[in-house]
mmCIF file of C-alpha atoms and ligand atoms in Angstrom:
data_model
loop_
_atom_site.group_PDB
_atom_site.id
_atom_site.type_symbol
_atom_site.label_atom_id
_atom_site.label_comp_id
_atom_site.label_asym_id
_atom_site.label_seq_id
_atom_site.Cartn_x
_atom_site.Cartn_y
_atom_site.Cartn_z
ATOM 1 C CA MET A 3 51.697 -19.934 193.063
ATOM 2 C CA THR A 4 54.554 -21.343 192.145
ATOM 3 C CA ARG A 5 57.527 -19.917 194.751
ATOM 4 C CA VAL A 6 60.281 -18.856 192.881
ATOM 5 C CA PHE A 7 63.830 -18.358 194.808
ATOM 6 C CA SER A 8 67.292 -17.326 193.511
ATOM 7 C CA GLY A 9 70.252 -15.066 194.972
ATOM 8 C CA ILE A 10 73.102 -13.321 193.288
ATOM 9 C CA GLN A 11 76.174 -11.888 194.691
ATOM 10 C CA PRO A 12 76.911 -8.510 195.538
ATOM 11 C CA THR A 13 80.625 -8.850 193.606
ATOM 12 C CA GLY A 14 81.659 -7.210 190.363
ATOM 13 C CA GLU A 15 79.240 -5.711 187.816
ATOM 14 C CA LEU A 16 76.447 -6.921 186.486
ATOM 15 C CA HIS A 17 77.495 -7.635 182.817
ATOM 16 C CA LEU A 18 75.466 -8.651 179.132
ATOM 17 C CA GLY A 19 75.472 -12.464 180.536
ATOM 18 C CA ASN A 20 74.012 -12.028 183.950
ATOM 19 C CA HIS A 21 71.435 -9.483 181.961
ATOM 20 C CA LEU A 22 69.827 -11.784 179.270
ATOM 21 C CA GLY A 23 70.584 -15.268 181.597
ATOM 22 C CA ALA A 24 69.577 -14.527 184.625
ATOM 23 C CA VAL A 25 67.881 -11.143 185.473
ATOM 24 C CA ARG A 26 65.759 -10.732 182.478
ATOM 25 C CA ASN A 27 64.005 -14.240 183.249
ATOM 26 C CA TRP A 28 63.325 -12.829 186.697
ATOM 27 C CA VAL A 29 62.227 -9.823 185.378
ATOM 28 C CA ARG A 30 60.240 -12.040 183.483
ATOM 29 C CA MET A 31 59.104 -13.813 186.114
ATOM 30 C CA GLN A 32 57.469 -11.427 188.308
ATOM 31 C CA HIS A 33 54.392 -11.557 186.674
ATOM 32 C CA GLU A 34 54.182 -14.898 185.967
ATOM 33 C CA THR A 35 55.313 -16.495 189.577
ATOM 34 C CA ASP A 36 55.205 -15.713 193.458
ATOM 35 C CA ALA A 37 58.800 -14.650 192.909
ATOM 36 C CA VAL A 38 61.828 -13.920 196.074
ATOM 37 C CA PHE A 39 64.641 -12.144 195.102
ATOM 38 C CA CYS A 40 67.593 -11.596 197.256
ATOM 39 C CA VAL A 41 71.014 -9.779 197.162
ATOM 40 C CA VAL A 42 72.995 -12.455 198.768
ATOM 41 C CA ASP A 43 75.387 -10.219 200.708
ATOM 42 C CA LEU A 44 76.577 -12.743 203.192
ATOM 43 C CA HIS A 45 77.773 -14.706 200.289
ATOM 44 C CA ALA A 46 80.192 -12.447 199.421
ATOM 45 C CA LEU A 47 81.889 -12.677 203.015
ATOM 46 C CA THR A 48 83.004 -16.087 202.261
ATOM 47 C CA MET A 49 86.083 -14.017 200.066
ATOM 48 C CA PRO A 50 88.336 -11.493 201.934
ATOM 49 C CA LYS A 51 86.270 -8.286 201.428
ATOM 50 C CA THR A 52 87.653 -4.971 202.660
ATOM 51 C CA PRO A 53 85.502 -2.293 204.900
ATOM 52 C CA GLY A 54 83.090 -1.117 202.755
ATOM 53 C CA GLU A 55 83.164 -3.394 200.347
ATOM 54 C CA VAL A 56 80.420 -5.234 200.638
ATOM 55 C CA ARG A 57 77.677 -1.932 201.641
ATOM 56 C CA SER A 58 78.719 0.122 198.520
ATOM 57 C CA ALA A 59 78.316 -3.325 196.293
ATOM 58 C CA THR A 60 75.567 -4.417 197.842
ATOM 59 C CA LEU A 61 73.831 -0.982 196.873
ATOM 60 C CA HIS A 62 75.127 -0.881 193.665
ATOM 61 C CA LEU A 63 73.621 -3.891 192.801
ATOM 62 C CA SER A 64 70.149 -3.607 194.588
ATOM 63 C CA GLN A 65 69.916 -0.390 191.808
ATOM 64 C CA LEU A 66 70.978 -2.432 189.257
ATOM 65 C CA LEU A 67 68.107 -4.841 189.762
ATOM 66 C CA LEU A 68 65.723 -2.064 190.339
ATOM 67 C CA ALA A 69 66.774 -0.713 186.801
ATOM 68 C CA SER A 70 66.926 -4.011 185.120
ATOM 69 C CA GLY A 71 63.213 -3.578 185.710
ATOM 70 C CA LEU A 72 62.597 -5.951 189.483
ATOM 71 C CA ASP A 73 59.291 -4.131 190.682
ATOM 72 C CA PRO A 74 58.785 -4.325 194.644
ATOM 73 C CA GLU A 75 55.488 -4.466 193.599
ATOM 74 C CA LEU A 76 55.465 -7.526 191.880
ATOM 75 C CA CYS A 77 58.201 -9.848 193.935
ATOM 76 C CA ILE A 78 59.940 -9.806 196.538
ATOM 77 C CA LEU A 79 63.718 -7.771 196.363
ATOM 78 C CA PHE A 80 65.668 -7.998 199.533
ATOM 79 C CA VAL A 81 69.345 -7.829 201.067
ATOM 80 C CA GLN A 82 70.178 -11.120 202.368
ATOM 81 C CA SER A 83 71.745 -9.971 205.339
ATOM 82 C CA HIS A 84 68.413 -7.811 205.970
ATOM 83 C CA VAL A 85 66.385 -11.077 207.501
ATOM 84 C CA ARG A 86 68.483 -12.193 210.054
ATOM 85 C CA GLU A 87 66.898 -15.797 209.455
ATOM 86 C CA HIS A 88 69.042 -16.263 207.236
ATOM 87 C CA THR A 89 71.773 -17.133 209.601
ATOM 88 C CA GLU A 90 69.968 -18.380 211.770
ATOM 89 C CA CYS A 91 68.435 -21.256 209.560
ATOM 90 C CA ALA A 92 72.004 -21.419 208.219
ATOM 91 C CA TRP A 93 72.721 -23.421 211.696
ATOM 92 C CA LEU A 94 70.183 -25.887 211.262
ATOM 93 C CA MET A 95 71.699 -26.624 207.730
ATOM 94 C CA GLU A 96 74.874 -26.971 209.416
ATOM 95 C CA CYS A 97 73.599 -29.941 211.994
ATOM 96 C CA ASN A 98 72.254 -31.292 208.739
ATOM 97 C CA VAL A 99 74.693 -31.527 206.402
ATOM 98 C CA SER A 100 77.963 -33.795 206.702
ATOM 99 C CA PHE A 101 81.881 -33.018 206.448
ATOM 100 C CA GLY A 102 81.725 -35.353 203.484
ATOM 101 C CA GLU A 103 78.807 -34.122 201.430
ATOM 102 C CA LEU A 104 80.670 -30.126 201.578
ATOM 103 C CA SER A 105 83.496 -31.301 200.563
ATOM 104 C CA ARG A 106 82.516 -32.587 196.981
ATOM 105 C CA MET A 107 81.228 -29.578 196.486
ATOM 106 C CA THR A 108 83.370 -28.155 193.220
ATOM 107 C CA GLN A 109 83.221 -24.740 193.909
ATOM 108 C CA PHE A 110 83.984 -24.730 196.745
ATOM 109 C CA LYS A 111 87.200 -27.181 195.361
ATOM 110 C CA GLU A 112 87.423 -24.642 192.707
ATOM 111 C CA LYS A 113 87.459 -21.211 194.897
ATOM 112 C CA SER A 114 89.298 -22.806 197.793
ATOM 113 C CA GLU A 115 92.648 -22.990 195.616
ATOM 114 C CA ARG A 116 92.975 -19.910 194.551
ATOM 115 C CA GLN A 117 92.590 -18.567 197.917
ATOM 116 C CA ARG A 118 95.931 -18.723 201.147
ATOM 117 C CA PHE A 119 93.134 -17.859 203.550
ATOM 118 C CA ILE A 120 90.208 -20.531 203.286
ATOM 119 C CA SER A 121 88.213 -19.517 205.705
ATOM 120 C CA SER A 122 85.657 -22.272 206.735
ATOM 121 C CA GLY A 123 82.139 -19.398 205.363
ATOM 122 C CA LEU A 124 83.536 -20.865 202.076
ATOM 123 C CA PHE A 125 82.811 -24.582 203.082
ATOM 124 C CA THR A 126 79.931 -24.304 204.670
ATOM 125 C CA TYR A 127 78.395 -21.905 201.828
ATOM 126 C CA PRO A 128 75.688 -24.430 200.092
ATOM 127 C CA ALA A 129 73.723 -24.642 204.083
ATOM 128 C CA LEU A 130 73.615 -20.688 203.820
ATOM 129 C CA GLN A 131 72.508 -20.917 200.205
ATOM 130 C CA ALA A 132 70.269 -24.107 201.483
ATOM 131 C CA ALA A 133 68.769 -21.787 204.132
ATOM 132 C CA ASP A 134 68.124 -18.779 201.943
ATOM 133 C CA ILE A 135 65.718 -21.387 199.298
ATOM 134 C CA LEU A 136 64.029 -23.502 202.299
ATOM 135 C CA LEU A 137 62.835 -20.784 204.294
ATOM 136 C CA TYR A 138 60.664 -19.739 201.134
ATOM 137 C CA ASP A 139 58.970 -22.737 200.557
ATOM 138 C CA THR A 140 60.496 -22.747 197.369
ATOM 139 C CA ASN A 141 59.227 -24.550 194.170
ATOM 140 C CA GLU A 142 61.468 -23.591 191.759
ATOM 141 C CA VAL A 143 65.382 -22.115 191.831
ATOM 142 C CA PRO A 144 66.547 -20.154 188.809
ATOM 143 C CA VAL A 145 70.433 -20.301 187.963
ATOM 144 C CA GLY A 146 73.439 -21.720 185.858
ATOM 145 C CA ASP A 147 74.157 -25.127 185.755
ATOM 146 C CA ASP A 148 77.136 -24.678 187.842
ATOM 147 C CA GLN A 149 74.970 -24.363 190.911
ATOM 148 C CA ARG A 150 73.422 -27.211 189.935
ATOM 149 C CA GLN A 151 75.059 -29.075 192.938
ATOM 150 C CA HIS A 152 74.183 -26.652 195.336
ATOM 151 C CA ILE A 153 70.664 -27.203 194.535
ATOM 152 C CA GLU A 154 71.111 -30.892 195.039
ATOM 153 C CA VAL A 155 72.450 -30.744 198.513
ATOM 154 C CA THR A 156 69.280 -28.623 199.131
ATOM 155 C CA ARG A 157 67.850 -31.196 198.560
ATOM 156 C CA ASP A 158 69.146 -33.505 200.350
ATOM 157 C CA ILE A 159 69.294 -31.787 203.425
ATOM 158 C CA ALA A 160 65.390 -30.841 203.028
ATOM 159 C CA GLU A 161 65.256 -34.646 202.955
ATOM 160 C CA ARG A 162 66.848 -35.308 205.539
ATOM 161 C CA PHE A 163 65.782 -32.518 208.028
ATOM 162 C CA ASN A 164 61.984 -33.628 206.925
ATOM 163 C CA SER A 165 62.982 -37.641 207.268
ATOM 164 C CA ARG A 166 64.637 -36.842 210.889
ATOM 165 C CA TYR A 167 62.390 -34.134 212.154
ATOM 166 C CA GLY A 168 58.834 -34.352 210.419
ATOM 167 C CA PRO A 169 57.695 -32.542 207.292
ATOM 168 C CA THR A 170 58.981 -29.332 207.469
ATOM 169 C CA PHE A 171 60.233 -27.921 204.321
ATOM 170 C CA VAL A 172 59.137 -27.564 200.539
ATOM 171 C CA LEU A 173 61.503 -29.670 198.038
ATOM 172 C CA PRO A 174 63.251 -27.441 195.300
ATOM 173 C CA GLU A 175 64.295 -27.817 191.850
ATOM 174 C CA ALA A 176 66.686 -26.232 189.826
ATOM 175 C CA VAL A 177 65.192 -24.092 186.358
ATOM 176 C CA ILE A 178 68.621 -24.505 184.506
ATOM 177 C CA PRO A 179 68.835 -22.176 181.730
ATOM 178 C CA ALA A 180 68.841 -23.875 178.159
ATOM 179 C CA ALA A 181 73.041 -23.872 176.936
ATOM 180 C CA GLY A 182 71.336 -21.822 174.001
ATOM 181 C CA ALA A 183 70.944 -19.411 176.088
ATOM 182 C CA ARG A 184 74.167 -18.614 178.263
ATOM 183 C CA VAL A 185 76.012 -15.505 176.701
ATOM 184 C CA MET A 186 79.727 -16.112 175.891
ATOM 185 C CA ASP A 187 83.040 -13.614 176.411
ATOM 186 C CA LEU A 188 83.587 -11.750 172.938
ATOM 187 C CA GLN A 189 86.822 -12.738 172.972
ATOM 188 C CA HIS A 190 87.078 -15.731 173.994
ATOM 189 C CA PRO A 191 83.743 -17.195 172.746
ATOM 190 C CA THR A 192 83.994 -20.560 173.748
ATOM 191 C CA ASN A 193 83.904 -19.062 177.429
ATOM 192 C CA LYS A 194 80.971 -17.880 179.579
ATOM 193 C CA MET A 195 81.005 -14.102 179.647
ATOM 194 C CA SER A 196 82.616 -13.657 182.811
ATOM 195 C CA LYS A 197 83.092 -11.180 185.731
ATOM 196 C CA SER A 198 86.420 -11.744 185.992
ATOM 197 C CA ALA A 199 88.404 -8.535 185.103
ATOM 198 C CA ASP A 200 90.436 -11.573 183.242
ATOM 199 C CA SER A 201 88.892 -10.475 179.988
ATOM 200 C CA PRO A 202 87.528 -6.295 179.877
ATOM 201 C CA GLN A 203 87.018 -6.545 176.394
ATOM 202 C CA GLY A 204 85.427 -9.563 175.772
ATOM 203 C CA THR A 205 82.705 -8.742 178.400
ATOM 204 C CA VAL A 206 79.926 -6.165 177.733
ATOM 205 C CA GLY A 207 78.978 -4.442 181.146
ATOM 206 C CA VAL A 208 75.127 -3.856 181.359
ATOM 207 C CA LEU A 209 76.412 -0.098 182.522
ATOM 208 C CA ASP A 210 78.837 0.254 179.429
ATOM 209 C CA GLU A 211 79.015 3.853 177.669
ATOM 210 C CA PRO A 212 77.702 3.281 173.895
ATOM 211 C CA THR A 213 80.805 3.977 172.720
ATOM 212 C CA ALA A 214 82.408 0.865 174.610
ATOM 213 C CA ILE A 215 80.125 -1.437 173.818
ATOM 214 C CA GLU A 216 80.151 -0.776 169.639
ATOM 215 C CA LYS A 217 83.972 -1.225 170.640
ATOM 216 C CA LYS A 218 83.728 -4.211 172.143
ATOM 217 C CA PHE A 219 81.857 -5.807 169.562
ATOM 218 C CA LYS A 220 83.269 -3.976 166.436
ATOM 219 C CA ARG A 221 86.653 -6.119 167.780
ATOM 220 C CA ALA A 222 84.354 -9.399 168.565
ATOM 221 C CA VAL A 223 86.612 -12.320 167.512
ATOM 222 C CA THR A 224 85.355 -14.101 164.710
ATOM 223 C CA ASP A 225 86.558 -16.300 162.558
ATOM 224 C CA ASN A 226 87.817 -16.109 158.710
ATOM 225 C CA ASP A 227 85.258 -17.869 156.492
ATOM 226 C CA ASN A 228 83.053 -15.356 156.117
ATOM 227 C CA GLU A 229 79.935 -16.557 156.454
ATOM 228 C CA VAL A 230 77.103 -15.361 159.061
ATOM 229 C CA ARG A 231 75.899 -19.240 160.022
ATOM 230 C CA TYR A 232 74.069 -19.998 163.563
ATOM 231 C CA ASP A 233 76.063 -22.736 164.184
ATOM 232 C CA PRO A 234 77.810 -22.779 168.036
ATOM 233 C CA ASP A 235 80.188 -25.429 167.430
ATOM 234 C CA SER A 236 82.223 -24.390 164.655
ATOM 235 C CA LYS A 237 81.217 -21.125 164.577
ATOM 236 C CA PRO A 238 81.102 -20.040 168.435
ATOM 237 C CA GLY A 239 81.751 -15.760 168.189
ATOM 238 C CA VAL A 240 79.508 -15.573 165.186
ATOM 239 C CA SER A 241 77.229 -17.754 166.669
ATOM 240 C CA ASN A 242 77.088 -16.091 170.294
ATOM 241 C CA LEU A 243 76.728 -12.736 168.104
ATOM 242 C CA LEU A 244 73.638 -13.876 166.271
ATOM 243 C CA SER A 245 72.393 -15.094 169.803
ATOM 244 C CA ILE A 246 72.646 -11.698 171.850
ATOM 245 C CA PHE A 247 71.561 -10.104 168.921
ATOM 246 C CA ALA A 248 68.515 -12.667 169.380
ATOM 247 C CA ALA A 249 68.067 -11.762 172.844
ATOM 248 C CA ALA A 250 67.969 -8.472 172.362
ATOM 249 C CA THR A 251 65.559 -7.774 169.667
ATOM 250 C CA GLY A 252 63.124 -11.643 170.111
ATOM 251 C CA GLY A 253 64.397 -12.673 166.950
ATOM 252 C CA ASP A 254 65.598 -16.106 166.217
ATOM 253 C CA PRO A 255 69.536 -16.685 165.537
ATOM 254 C CA ASN A 256 68.777 -18.428 162.711
ATOM 255 C CA GLU A 257 66.849 -16.207 160.899
ATOM 256 C CA LEU A 258 68.707 -13.343 161.836
ATOM 257 C CA ALA A 259 71.892 -14.637 159.898
ATOM 258 C CA SER A 260 70.140 -15.018 156.978
ATOM 259 C CA GLY A 261 69.782 -11.109 156.431
ATOM 260 C CA TYR A 262 74.021 -11.104 156.349
ATOM 261 C CA THR A 263 76.510 -11.693 154.626
ATOM 262 C CA GLN A 264 79.198 -9.418 157.001
ATOM 263 C CA TYR A 265 80.683 -9.877 159.648
ATOM 264 C CA GLY A 266 80.830 -6.195 160.181
ATOM 265 C CA ARG A 267 77.107 -5.362 160.119
ATOM 266 C CA LEU A 268 76.155 -8.064 161.983
ATOM 267 C CA LYS A 269 78.490 -6.616 164.767
ATOM 268 C CA VAL A 270 77.044 -3.098 164.023
ATOM 269 C CA ASP A 271 73.591 -4.116 164.419
ATOM 270 C CA THR A 272 74.059 -6.145 167.052
ATOM 271 C CA ALA A 273 76.154 -3.708 169.022
ATOM 272 C CA GLU A 274 72.760 -1.130 168.520
ATOM 273 C CA ALA A 275 70.311 -3.542 169.629
ATOM 274 C CA VAL A 276 71.925 -4.145 173.025
ATOM 275 C CA ILE A 277 72.718 -0.110 173.071
ATOM 276 C CA GLU A 278 68.742 0.297 172.502
ATOM 277 C CA MET A 279 68.646 -2.819 175.107
ATOM 278 C CA LEU A 280 70.489 -1.323 177.798
ATOM 279 C CA THR A 281 69.655 2.426 177.460
ATOM 280 C CA PRO A 282 66.593 2.554 179.648
ATOM 281 C CA ILE A 283 68.284 0.468 182.417
ATOM 282 C CA GLN A 284 71.313 2.623 182.471
ATOM 283 C CA GLN A 285 68.765 5.952 182.698
ATOM 284 C CA ARG A 286 67.168 4.972 185.468
ATOM 285 C CA PHE A 287 69.800 3.439 187.251
ATOM 286 C CA ALA A 288 71.445 6.879 186.934
ATOM 287 C CA GLU A 289 68.184 8.637 189.348
ATOM 288 C CA LEU A 290 68.401 5.658 191.711
ATOM 289 C CA GLU A 291 71.968 6.429 192.231
ATOM 290 C CA ALA A 292 71.122 9.667 192.949
ATOM 291 C CA ASP A 293 68.714 8.733 195.465
ATOM 292 C CA PRO A 294 69.605 6.393 197.664
ATOM 293 C CA ALA A 295 66.775 6.750 200.638
ATOM 294 C CA GLU A 296 64.982 5.499 197.840
ATOM 295 C CA THR A 297 66.681 2.397 197.342
ATOM 296 C CA ALA A 298 66.813 1.740 201.263
ATOM 297 C CA ARG A 299 62.496 2.507 201.318
ATOM 298 C CA LEU A 300 61.932 -0.317 198.347
ATOM 299 C CA LEU A 301 65.033 -2.396 200.029
ATOM 300 C CA ALA A 302 62.973 -2.414 203.481
ATOM 301 C CA VAL A 303 59.691 -3.411 201.849
ATOM 302 C CA GLY A 304 60.530 -6.373 200.492
ATOM 303 C CA ALA A 305 63.054 -6.942 203.769
ATOM 304 C CA ASP A 306 59.758 -7.042 205.204
ATOM 305 C CA LYS A 307 57.764 -8.877 203.423
ATOM 306 C CA ALA A 308 61.158 -11.711 203.242
ATOM 307 C CA ARG A 309 60.609 -11.370 207.262
ATOM 308 C CA GLU A 310 57.447 -12.342 207.938
ATOM 309 C CA ILE A 311 57.666 -15.531 205.661
ATOM 310 C CA ALA A 312 61.261 -16.776 206.976
ATOM 311 C CA SER A 313 60.159 -16.200 210.501
ATOM 312 C CA ALA A 314 57.193 -18.632 209.557
ATOM 313 C CA THR A 315 59.688 -21.005 208.385
ATOM 314 C CA ILE A 316 62.610 -20.447 210.977
ATOM 315 C CA SER A 317 59.836 -21.102 213.910
ATOM 316 C CA ARG A 318 58.208 -24.423 212.643
ATOM 317 C CA ALA A 319 61.865 -25.862 212.219
ATOM 318 C CA LYS A 320 62.257 -25.463 215.349
ATOM 319 C CA ALA A 321 59.216 -26.600 217.008
ATOM 320 C CA ASN A 322 60.056 -29.901 214.815
ATOM 321 C CA ILE A 323 63.477 -30.192 216.460
ATOM 322 C CA GLY A 324 61.654 -29.414 219.428
ATOM 323 C CA ILE A 325 63.830 -26.749 221.095
ATOM 324 C CA LEU A 326 63.123 -25.550 224.006
ATOM 325 C CA GLU A 327 60.711 -22.184 223.385
ATOM 326 C CA GLY A 328 63.007 -19.008 225.658
HETATM 327 N N1 LIG B 24 75.250 -19.465 195.199
HETATM 328 C C1 LIG B 24 74.954 -18.781 193.990
HETATM 329 C C2 LIG B 24 76.119 -18.054 193.230
HETATM 330 O O1 LIG B 24 76.540 -18.070 193.176
HETATM 331 C C3 LIG B 24 74.464 -17.291 194.844
HETATM 332 C C4 LIG B 24 73.069 -17.385 196.088
HETATM 333 C C5 LIG B 24 72.795 -18.203 196.873
HETATM 334 C C6 LIG B 24 71.777 -18.113 194.785
HETATM 335 N N2 LIG B 24 71.575 -18.261 197.851
HETATM 336 C C7 LIG B 24 71.348 -18.772 196.842
HETATM 337 C C8 LIG B 24 71.147 -18.655 194.172
HETATM 338 C C9 LIG B 24 70.080 -19.054 196.633
HETATM 339 C C10 LIG B 24 70.146 -19.054 193.879
HETATM 340 C C11 LIG B 24 69.663 -19.648 195.299
HETATM 341 O O2 LIG B 24 75.271 -17.605 191.838
#
């Protein structure tokens, strides 16, 4: 079966873009593939954090993922720092990627521009990500377009390692959702919906109250030609509503458009469809939040399964390099 691996950082709340663009696909994939999903708390440390911040964000995100339908019986869901092999393997990755390759990463350039303290972990971030992926003999990595370069460098590291030390790692491939599947900001519909706090009215949180969701959709930016039509290039706002509506109901944006003559009605119905999709997730989240011990138990099950795979891979890598056994 195809081994799928993906990771998500415990920073900020999950929003509709994360849910429809990533998490919902993960929930589907756990039925169709051999899927491993990881809350990458160590990656979050590449940016400054206050004491305790990562712990609570990791617990919160894990509960959201479980509430969204990730089922520890069907997939492996775990926290990166619970499996020490990730940091051990990251060192092997760092020694097989060049300073030049890491210097070309656009995510590093972007993130370091805005920082006063640029940690070396931010620079070697892709090596830890390569470790995440390669430890699990991953075939496919479902990620957003912004991660394409990191998956490319992961392949390059795997190829270099295999040619230096003999066949060790499986070469992974990025699986990137079609551009039309992206959820855009409700206030700035030519930008992707994002976690950043710049546009709270344009971002719908998975845990937003129904009234807040209604309000955000009512105020969503459209245009003034008053025609409901799916045309992302010339009508980004209306098309975004239609594609969210379609994603939430399993419909088709063009077909849905033909049922509407007014933006107002479309907004109300889209909000209702989103609320209907999120309500059961919010209910399950409240149950999990009230029982952190149960979350800890589920994550320990995931870490045990992950460790079993990762420890075999790291042993193979060390044996192939030829490191004296201790
Ligand atoms: N860098 C990814 C992001 O910012 C998160 C991530 C870490 C990841 N490790 C991974 C994604 C391994 C896929 C596979 O979204």
